[in-house]
PDB file of C-alpha atoms in Angstrom:
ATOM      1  CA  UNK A 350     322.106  39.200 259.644  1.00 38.00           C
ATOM      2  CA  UNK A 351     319.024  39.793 261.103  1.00 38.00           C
ATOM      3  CA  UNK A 352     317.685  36.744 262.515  1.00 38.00           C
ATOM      4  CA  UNK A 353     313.587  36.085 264.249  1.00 41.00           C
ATOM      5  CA  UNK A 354     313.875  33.433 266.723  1.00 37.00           C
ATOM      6  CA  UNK A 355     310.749  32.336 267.648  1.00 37.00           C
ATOM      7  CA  UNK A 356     310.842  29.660 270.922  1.00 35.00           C
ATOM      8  CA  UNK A 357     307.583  27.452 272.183  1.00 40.00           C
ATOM      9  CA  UNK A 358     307.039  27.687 275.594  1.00 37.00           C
ATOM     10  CA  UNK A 359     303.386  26.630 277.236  1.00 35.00           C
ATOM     11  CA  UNK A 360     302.135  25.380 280.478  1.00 37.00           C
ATOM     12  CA  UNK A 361     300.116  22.895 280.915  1.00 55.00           C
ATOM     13  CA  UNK A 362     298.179  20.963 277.684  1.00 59.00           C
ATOM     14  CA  UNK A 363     294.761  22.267 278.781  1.00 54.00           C
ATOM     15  CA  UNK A 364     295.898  25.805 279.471  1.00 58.00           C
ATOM     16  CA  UNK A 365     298.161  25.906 276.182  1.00 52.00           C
ATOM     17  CA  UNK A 366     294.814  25.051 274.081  1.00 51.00           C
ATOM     18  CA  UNK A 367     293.012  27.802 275.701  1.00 51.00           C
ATOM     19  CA  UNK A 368     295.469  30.660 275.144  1.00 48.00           C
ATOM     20  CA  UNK A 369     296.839  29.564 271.933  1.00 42.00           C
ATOM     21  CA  UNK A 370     293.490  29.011 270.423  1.00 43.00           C
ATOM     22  CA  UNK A 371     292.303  32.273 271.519  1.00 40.00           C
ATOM     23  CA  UNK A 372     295.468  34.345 269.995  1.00 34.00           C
ATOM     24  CA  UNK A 373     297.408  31.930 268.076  1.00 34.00           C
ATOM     25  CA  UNK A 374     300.714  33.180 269.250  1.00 32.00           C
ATOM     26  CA  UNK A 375     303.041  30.610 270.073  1.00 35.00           C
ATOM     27  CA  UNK A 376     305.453  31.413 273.200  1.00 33.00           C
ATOM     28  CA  UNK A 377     302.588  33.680 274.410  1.00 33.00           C
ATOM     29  CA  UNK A 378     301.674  31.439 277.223  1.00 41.00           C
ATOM     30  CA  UNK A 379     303.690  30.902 280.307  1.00 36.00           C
ATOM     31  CA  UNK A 380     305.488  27.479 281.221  1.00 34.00           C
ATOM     32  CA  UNK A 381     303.956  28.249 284.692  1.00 33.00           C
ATOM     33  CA  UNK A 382     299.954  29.637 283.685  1.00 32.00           C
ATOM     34  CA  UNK A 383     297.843  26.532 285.357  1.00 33.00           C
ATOM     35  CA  UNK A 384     296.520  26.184 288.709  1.00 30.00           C
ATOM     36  CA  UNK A 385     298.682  24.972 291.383  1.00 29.00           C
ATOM     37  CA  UNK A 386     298.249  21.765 292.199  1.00 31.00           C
ATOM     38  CA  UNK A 387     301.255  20.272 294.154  1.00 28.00           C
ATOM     39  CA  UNK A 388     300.956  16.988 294.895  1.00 33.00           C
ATOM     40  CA  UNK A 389     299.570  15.235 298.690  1.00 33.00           C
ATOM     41  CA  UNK A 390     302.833  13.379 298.421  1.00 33.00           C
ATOM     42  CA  UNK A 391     304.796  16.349 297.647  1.00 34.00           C
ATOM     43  CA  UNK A 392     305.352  18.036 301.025  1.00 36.00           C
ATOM     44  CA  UNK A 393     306.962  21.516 301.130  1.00 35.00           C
ATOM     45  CA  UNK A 394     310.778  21.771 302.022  1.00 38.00           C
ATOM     46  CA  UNK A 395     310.270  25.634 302.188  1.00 40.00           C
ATOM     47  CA  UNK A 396     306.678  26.352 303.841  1.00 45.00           C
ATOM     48  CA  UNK A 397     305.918  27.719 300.442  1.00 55.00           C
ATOM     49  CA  UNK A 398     302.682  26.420 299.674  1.00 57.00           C
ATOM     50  CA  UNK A 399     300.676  23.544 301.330  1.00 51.00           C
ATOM     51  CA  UNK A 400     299.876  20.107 299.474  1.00 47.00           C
ATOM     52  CA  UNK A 401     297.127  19.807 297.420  1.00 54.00           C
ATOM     53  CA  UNK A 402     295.320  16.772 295.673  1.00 58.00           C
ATOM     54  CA  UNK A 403     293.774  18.883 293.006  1.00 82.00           C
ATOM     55  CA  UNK A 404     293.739  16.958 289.230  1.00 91.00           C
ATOM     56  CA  UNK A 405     293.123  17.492 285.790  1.00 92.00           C
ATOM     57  CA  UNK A 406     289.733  15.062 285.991  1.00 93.00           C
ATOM     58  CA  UNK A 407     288.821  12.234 288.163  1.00 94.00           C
ATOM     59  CA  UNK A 408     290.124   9.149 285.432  1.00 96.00           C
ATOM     60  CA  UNK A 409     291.909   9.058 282.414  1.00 97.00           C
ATOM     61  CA  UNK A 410     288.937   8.675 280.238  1.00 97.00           C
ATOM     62  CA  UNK A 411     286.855  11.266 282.658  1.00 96.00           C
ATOM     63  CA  UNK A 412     290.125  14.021 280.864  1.00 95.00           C
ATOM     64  CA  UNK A 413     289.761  12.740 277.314  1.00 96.00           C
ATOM     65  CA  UNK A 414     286.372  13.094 277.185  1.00 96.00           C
ATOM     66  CA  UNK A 415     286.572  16.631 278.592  1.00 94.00           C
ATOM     67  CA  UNK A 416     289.215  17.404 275.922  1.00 94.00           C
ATOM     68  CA  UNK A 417     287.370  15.446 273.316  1.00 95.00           C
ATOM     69  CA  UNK A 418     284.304  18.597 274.370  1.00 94.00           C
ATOM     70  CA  UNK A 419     286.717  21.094 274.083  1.00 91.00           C
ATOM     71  CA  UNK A 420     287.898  19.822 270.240  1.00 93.00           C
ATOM     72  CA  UNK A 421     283.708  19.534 269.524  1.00 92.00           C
ATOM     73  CA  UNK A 422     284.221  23.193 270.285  1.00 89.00           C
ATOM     74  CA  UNK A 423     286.662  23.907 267.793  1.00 88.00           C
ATOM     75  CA  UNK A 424     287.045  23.297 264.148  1.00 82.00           C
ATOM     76  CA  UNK A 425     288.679  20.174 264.859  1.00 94.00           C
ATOM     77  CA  UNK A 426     290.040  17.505 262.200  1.00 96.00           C
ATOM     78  CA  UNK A 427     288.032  14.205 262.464  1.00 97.00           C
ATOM     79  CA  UNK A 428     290.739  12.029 262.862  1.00 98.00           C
ATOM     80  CA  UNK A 429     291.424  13.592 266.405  1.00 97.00           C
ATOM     81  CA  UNK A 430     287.823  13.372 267.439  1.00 98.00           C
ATOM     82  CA  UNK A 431     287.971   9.880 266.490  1.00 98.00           C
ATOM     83  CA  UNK A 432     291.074   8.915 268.176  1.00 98.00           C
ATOM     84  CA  UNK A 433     289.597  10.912 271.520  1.00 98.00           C
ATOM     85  CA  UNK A 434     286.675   9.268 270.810  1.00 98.00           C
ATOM     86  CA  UNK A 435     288.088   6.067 270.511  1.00 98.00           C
ATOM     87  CA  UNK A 436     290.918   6.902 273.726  1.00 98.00           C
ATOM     88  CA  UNK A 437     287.412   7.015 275.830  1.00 98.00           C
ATOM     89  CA  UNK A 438     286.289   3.450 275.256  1.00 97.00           C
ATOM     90  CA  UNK A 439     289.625   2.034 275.699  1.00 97.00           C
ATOM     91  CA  UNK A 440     291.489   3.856 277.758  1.00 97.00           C
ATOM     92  CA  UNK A 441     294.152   4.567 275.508  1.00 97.00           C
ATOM     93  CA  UNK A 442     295.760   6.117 272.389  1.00 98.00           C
ATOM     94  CA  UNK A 443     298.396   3.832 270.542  1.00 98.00           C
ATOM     95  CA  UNK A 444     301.797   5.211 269.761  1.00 98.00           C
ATOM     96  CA  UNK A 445     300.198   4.530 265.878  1.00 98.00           C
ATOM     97  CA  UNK A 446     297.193   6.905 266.545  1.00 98.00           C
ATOM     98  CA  UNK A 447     299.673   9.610 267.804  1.00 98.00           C
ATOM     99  CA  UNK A 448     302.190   9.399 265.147  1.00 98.00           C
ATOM    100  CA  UNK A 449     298.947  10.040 262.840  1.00 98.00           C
ATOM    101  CA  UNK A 450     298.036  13.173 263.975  1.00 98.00           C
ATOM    102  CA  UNK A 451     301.864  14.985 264.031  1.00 97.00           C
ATOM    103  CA  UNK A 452     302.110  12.842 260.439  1.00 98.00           C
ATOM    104  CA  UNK A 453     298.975  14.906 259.682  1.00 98.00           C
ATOM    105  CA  UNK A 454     300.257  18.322 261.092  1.00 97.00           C
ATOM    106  CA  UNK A 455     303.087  18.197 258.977  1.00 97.00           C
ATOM    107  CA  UNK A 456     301.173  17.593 255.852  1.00 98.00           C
ATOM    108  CA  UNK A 457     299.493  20.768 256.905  1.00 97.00           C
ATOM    109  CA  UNK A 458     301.893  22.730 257.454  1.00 96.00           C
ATOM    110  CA  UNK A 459     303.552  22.112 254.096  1.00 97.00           C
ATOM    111  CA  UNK A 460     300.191  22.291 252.269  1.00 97.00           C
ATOM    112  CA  UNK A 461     300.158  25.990 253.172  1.00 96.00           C
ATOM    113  CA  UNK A 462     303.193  26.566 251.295  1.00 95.00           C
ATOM    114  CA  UNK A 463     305.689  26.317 254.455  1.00 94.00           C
ATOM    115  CA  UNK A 464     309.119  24.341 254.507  1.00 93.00           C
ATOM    116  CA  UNK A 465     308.664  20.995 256.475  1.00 94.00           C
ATOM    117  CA  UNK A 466     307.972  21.636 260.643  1.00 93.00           C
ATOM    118  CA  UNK A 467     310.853  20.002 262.514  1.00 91.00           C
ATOM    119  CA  UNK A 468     309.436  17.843 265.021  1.00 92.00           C
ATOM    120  CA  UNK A 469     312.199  16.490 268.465  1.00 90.00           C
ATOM    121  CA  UNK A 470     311.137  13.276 269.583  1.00 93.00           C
ATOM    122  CA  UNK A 471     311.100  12.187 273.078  1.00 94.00           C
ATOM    123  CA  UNK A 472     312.237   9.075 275.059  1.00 95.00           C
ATOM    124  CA  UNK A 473     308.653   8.653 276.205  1.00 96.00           C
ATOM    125  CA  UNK A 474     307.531   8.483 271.714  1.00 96.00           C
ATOM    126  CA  UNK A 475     306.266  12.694 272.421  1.00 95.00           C
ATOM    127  CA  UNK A 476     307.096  15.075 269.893  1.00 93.00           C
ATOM    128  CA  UNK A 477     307.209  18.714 270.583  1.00 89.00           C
ATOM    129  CA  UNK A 478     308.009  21.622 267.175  1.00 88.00           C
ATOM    130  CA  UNK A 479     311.291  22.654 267.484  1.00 85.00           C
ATOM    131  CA  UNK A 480     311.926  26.562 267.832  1.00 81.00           C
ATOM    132  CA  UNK A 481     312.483  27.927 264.355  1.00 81.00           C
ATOM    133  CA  UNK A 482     314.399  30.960 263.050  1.00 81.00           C
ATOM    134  CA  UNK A 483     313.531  33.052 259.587  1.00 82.00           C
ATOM    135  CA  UNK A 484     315.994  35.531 257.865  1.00 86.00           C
ATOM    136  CA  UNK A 485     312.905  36.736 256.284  1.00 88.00           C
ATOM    137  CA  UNK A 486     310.367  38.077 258.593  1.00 89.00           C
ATOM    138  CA  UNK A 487     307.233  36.931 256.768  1.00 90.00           C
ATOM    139  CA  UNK A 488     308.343  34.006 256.017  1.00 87.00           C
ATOM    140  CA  UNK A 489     308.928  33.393 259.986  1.00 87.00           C
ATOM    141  CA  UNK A 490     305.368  35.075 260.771  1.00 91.00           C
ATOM    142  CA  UNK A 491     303.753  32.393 258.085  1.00 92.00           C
ATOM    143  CA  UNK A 492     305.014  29.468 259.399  1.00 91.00           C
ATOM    144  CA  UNK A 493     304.222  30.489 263.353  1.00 90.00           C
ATOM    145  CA  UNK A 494     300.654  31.757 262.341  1.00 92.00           C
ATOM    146  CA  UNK A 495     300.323  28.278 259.989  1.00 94.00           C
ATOM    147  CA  UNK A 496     302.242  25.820 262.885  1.00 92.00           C
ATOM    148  CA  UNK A 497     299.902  27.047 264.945  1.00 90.00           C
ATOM    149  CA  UNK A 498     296.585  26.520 263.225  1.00 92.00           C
ATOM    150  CA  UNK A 499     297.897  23.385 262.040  1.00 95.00           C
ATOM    151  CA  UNK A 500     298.839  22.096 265.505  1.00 93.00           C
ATOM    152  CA  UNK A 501     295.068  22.784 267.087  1.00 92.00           C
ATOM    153  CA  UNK A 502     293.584  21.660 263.910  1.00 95.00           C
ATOM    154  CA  UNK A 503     295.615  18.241 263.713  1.00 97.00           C
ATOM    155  CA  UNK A 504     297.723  17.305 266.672  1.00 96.00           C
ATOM    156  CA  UNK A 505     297.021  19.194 270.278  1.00 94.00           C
ATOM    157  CA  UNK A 506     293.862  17.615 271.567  1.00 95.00           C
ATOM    158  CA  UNK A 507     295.229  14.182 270.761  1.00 97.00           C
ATOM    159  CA  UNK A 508     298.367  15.019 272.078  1.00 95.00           C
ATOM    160  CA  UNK A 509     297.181  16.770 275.742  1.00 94.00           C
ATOM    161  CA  UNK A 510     295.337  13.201 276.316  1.00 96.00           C
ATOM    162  CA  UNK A 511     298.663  11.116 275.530  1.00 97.00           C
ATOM    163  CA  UNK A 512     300.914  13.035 277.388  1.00 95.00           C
ATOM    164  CA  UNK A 513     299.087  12.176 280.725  1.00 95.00           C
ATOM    165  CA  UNK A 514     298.803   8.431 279.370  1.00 97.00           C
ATOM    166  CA  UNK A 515     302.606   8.607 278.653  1.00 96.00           C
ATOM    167  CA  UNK A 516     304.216  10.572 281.656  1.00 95.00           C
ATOM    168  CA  UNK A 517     301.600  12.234 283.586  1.00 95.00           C
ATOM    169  CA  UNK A 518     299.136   9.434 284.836  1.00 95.00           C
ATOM    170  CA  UNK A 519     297.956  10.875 287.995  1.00 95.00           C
ATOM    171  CA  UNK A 520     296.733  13.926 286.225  1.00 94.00           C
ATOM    172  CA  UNK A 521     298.140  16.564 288.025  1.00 93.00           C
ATOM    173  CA  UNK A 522     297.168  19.793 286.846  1.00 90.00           C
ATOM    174  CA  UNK A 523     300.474  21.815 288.200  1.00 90.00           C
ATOM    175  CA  UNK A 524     303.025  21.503 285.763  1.00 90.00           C
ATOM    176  CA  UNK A 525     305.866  21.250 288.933  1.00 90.00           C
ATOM    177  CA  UNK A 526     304.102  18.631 290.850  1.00 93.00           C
ATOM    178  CA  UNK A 527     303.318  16.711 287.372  1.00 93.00           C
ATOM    179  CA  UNK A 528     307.056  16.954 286.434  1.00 94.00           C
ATOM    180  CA  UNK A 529     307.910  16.292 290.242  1.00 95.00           C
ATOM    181  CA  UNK A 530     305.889  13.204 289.886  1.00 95.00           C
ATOM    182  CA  UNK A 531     307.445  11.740 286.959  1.00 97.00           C
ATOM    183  CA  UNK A 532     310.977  12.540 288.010  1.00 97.00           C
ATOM    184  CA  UNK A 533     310.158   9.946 291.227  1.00 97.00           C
ATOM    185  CA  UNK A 534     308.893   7.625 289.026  1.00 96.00           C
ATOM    186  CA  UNK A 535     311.621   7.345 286.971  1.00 96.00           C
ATOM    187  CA  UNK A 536     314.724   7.503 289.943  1.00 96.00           C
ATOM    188  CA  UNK A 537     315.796  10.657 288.459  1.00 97.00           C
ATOM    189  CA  UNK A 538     315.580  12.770 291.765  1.00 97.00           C
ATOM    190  CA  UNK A 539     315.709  11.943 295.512  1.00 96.00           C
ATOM    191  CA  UNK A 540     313.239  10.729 297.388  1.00 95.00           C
ATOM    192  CA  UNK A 541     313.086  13.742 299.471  1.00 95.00           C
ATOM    193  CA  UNK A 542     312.717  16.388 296.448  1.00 96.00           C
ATOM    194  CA  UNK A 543     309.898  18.394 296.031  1.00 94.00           C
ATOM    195  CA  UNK A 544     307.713  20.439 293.457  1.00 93.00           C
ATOM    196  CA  UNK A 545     308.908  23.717 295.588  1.00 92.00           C
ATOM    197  CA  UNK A 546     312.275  22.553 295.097  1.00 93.00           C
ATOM    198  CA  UNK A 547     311.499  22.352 291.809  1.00 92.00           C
ATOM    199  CA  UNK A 548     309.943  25.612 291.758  1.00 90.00           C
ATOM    200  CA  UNK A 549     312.606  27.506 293.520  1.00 91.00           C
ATOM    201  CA  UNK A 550     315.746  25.868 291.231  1.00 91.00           C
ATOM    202  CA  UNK A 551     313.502  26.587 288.091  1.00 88.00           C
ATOM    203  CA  UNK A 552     313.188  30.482 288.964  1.00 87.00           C
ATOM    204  CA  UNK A 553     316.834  30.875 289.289  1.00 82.00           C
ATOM    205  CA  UNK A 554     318.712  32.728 286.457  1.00 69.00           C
ATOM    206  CA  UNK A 555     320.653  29.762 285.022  1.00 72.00           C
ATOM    207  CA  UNK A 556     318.148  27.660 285.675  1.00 75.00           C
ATOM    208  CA  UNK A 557     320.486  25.307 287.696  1.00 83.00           C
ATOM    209  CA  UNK A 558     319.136  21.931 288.951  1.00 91.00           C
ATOM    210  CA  UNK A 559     320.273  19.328 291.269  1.00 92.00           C
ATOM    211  CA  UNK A 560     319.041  17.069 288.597  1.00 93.00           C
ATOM    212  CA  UNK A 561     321.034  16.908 285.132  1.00 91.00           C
ATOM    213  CA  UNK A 562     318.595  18.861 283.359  1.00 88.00           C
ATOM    214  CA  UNK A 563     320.201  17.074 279.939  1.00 87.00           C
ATOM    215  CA  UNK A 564     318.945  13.456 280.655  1.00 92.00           C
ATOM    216  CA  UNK A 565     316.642  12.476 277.848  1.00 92.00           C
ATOM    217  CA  UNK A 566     314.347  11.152 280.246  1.00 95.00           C
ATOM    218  CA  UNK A 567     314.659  14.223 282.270  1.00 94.00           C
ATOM    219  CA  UNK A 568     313.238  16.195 279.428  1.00 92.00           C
ATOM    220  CA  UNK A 569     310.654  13.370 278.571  1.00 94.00           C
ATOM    221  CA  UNK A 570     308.995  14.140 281.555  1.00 95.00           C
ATOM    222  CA  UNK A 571     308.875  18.261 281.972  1.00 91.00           C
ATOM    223  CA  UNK A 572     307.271  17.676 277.902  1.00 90.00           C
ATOM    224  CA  UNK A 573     304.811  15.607 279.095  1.00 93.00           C
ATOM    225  CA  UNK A 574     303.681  17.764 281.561  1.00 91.00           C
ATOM    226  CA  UNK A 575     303.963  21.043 279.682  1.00 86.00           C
ATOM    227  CA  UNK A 576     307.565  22.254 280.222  1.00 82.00           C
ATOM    228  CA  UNK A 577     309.635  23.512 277.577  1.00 71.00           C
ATOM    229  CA  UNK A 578     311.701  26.270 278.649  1.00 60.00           C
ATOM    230  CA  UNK A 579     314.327  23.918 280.500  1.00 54.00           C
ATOM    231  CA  UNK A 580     314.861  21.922 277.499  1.00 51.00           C
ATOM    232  CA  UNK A 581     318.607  21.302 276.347  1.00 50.00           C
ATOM    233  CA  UNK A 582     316.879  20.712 273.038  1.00 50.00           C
ATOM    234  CA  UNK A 583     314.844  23.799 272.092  1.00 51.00           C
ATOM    235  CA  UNK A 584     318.657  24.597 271.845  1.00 54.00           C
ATOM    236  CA  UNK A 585     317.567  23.249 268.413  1.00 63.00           C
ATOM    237  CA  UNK A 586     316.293  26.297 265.979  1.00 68.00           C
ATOM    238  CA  UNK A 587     315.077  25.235 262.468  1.00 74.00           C
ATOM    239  CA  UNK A 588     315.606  27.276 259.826  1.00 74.00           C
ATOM    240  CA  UNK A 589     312.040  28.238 258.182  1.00 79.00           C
ATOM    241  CA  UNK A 590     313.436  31.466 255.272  1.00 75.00           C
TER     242      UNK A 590
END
């Protein structure tokens, strides 16, 4: 049987809404794309690049608002603006608000004659499509093209602002040092490890850790920050035709 496996992989939120929106490929951007931007805290182990303070945007509401521009830019459905416009005078998105817009991708997604998107839920309340595979070719090119349009149209923008609320909230812009950063928060790493420690395990072959890779929340926070590849769960393929 021939089989098309088609995996999601992006960077960082901002970076993932650039390329996808320009080419609507999914998997086409790498986990890796944005700017470095280890963290002051985050010394080197290995000399292999020096720390660096550089963020996503000054505040919380200083990013949404600059995401909020980027979805005036695009034919974006209302009920993102308003919940970015909303995020901005409050300083946050409720876990209501964000179940809204991947309620509303869905809807899409079946509207334009697709099977159901299967959507893996994080400890942290993220979501993230699960890889999907298609015995029929067109079928499988359908739903990516669709998932995709759907996603920008319904769910990203909203969802780039409330991962940084949920496990990124010192805005880092490098995926690592983001991931790094979480990791600490949540006691899931020693104190000593480092985004280039991170780095250098995540180039390996096997993609061996001195982390268990498997914890939920261990997955909850390389999500948040953009990470996908390393996820025990995109082990998950749904079945699209």
């Amino acid at each position: 049987m021939n089989r098309k496996v088609v995996s999601r992989r992006w960077g960082s939120r901002l970076a993932a809404l650039a390329c996808v929106i320009g080419v609507l490929f999914m998997g086409a951007c790498s986990p890796t794309s944005a700017a470095p931007t280890p963290s002051a805290t985050a010394q080197s182990s290995t000399s292999e690049r020096p720390a660096n303070t550089k963020k996503l945007a000054d505040s919380f509401t200083a990013y949404a608002q600059q995401v909020l521009d980027m979805a005036h830019s695009n034919n974006v459905d209302q009920t993102q603006i308003d919940i970015l416009n909303k995020a901005i005078q409050t300083g946050h998105i409720s876990p209501g608000e964000y179940e809204t817009v991947w309620s509303n991708f869905k809807q899409c997604v079946i509207d334009k004659g697709n099977v159901e998107p299967l959507l893996i839920k994080y400890t942290n309340g993220m979501y993230h499509p699960s890889s999907f595979h298609a015995d029929d070719p067109a079928k499988g090119e359908k739903f990516r093209v669709d998932s995709a349009d759907c996603q920008f149209k319904f769910a990203a923008y909203v969802d780039a602002v409330y991962s940084v609320q949920q496990d990124n909230p010192n805005l880092y812009e490098d995926p690592s040092v983001g991931i790094v950063d979480c990791l600490h928060r949540h006691n899931l790493v020693a104190k000593d490890y480092t985004a280039n420690d991170f780095d250098r395990e995540k180039s390996q072959n096997n993609w061996e850790f001195t982390f268990d890779r498997n914890n939920p929340d261990v997955r909850a926070c390389m999500v948040a920050n953009g990470l996908f590849g390393v996820d025990a769960q995109q082990d998950t393929f749904h079945d699209v035709g």
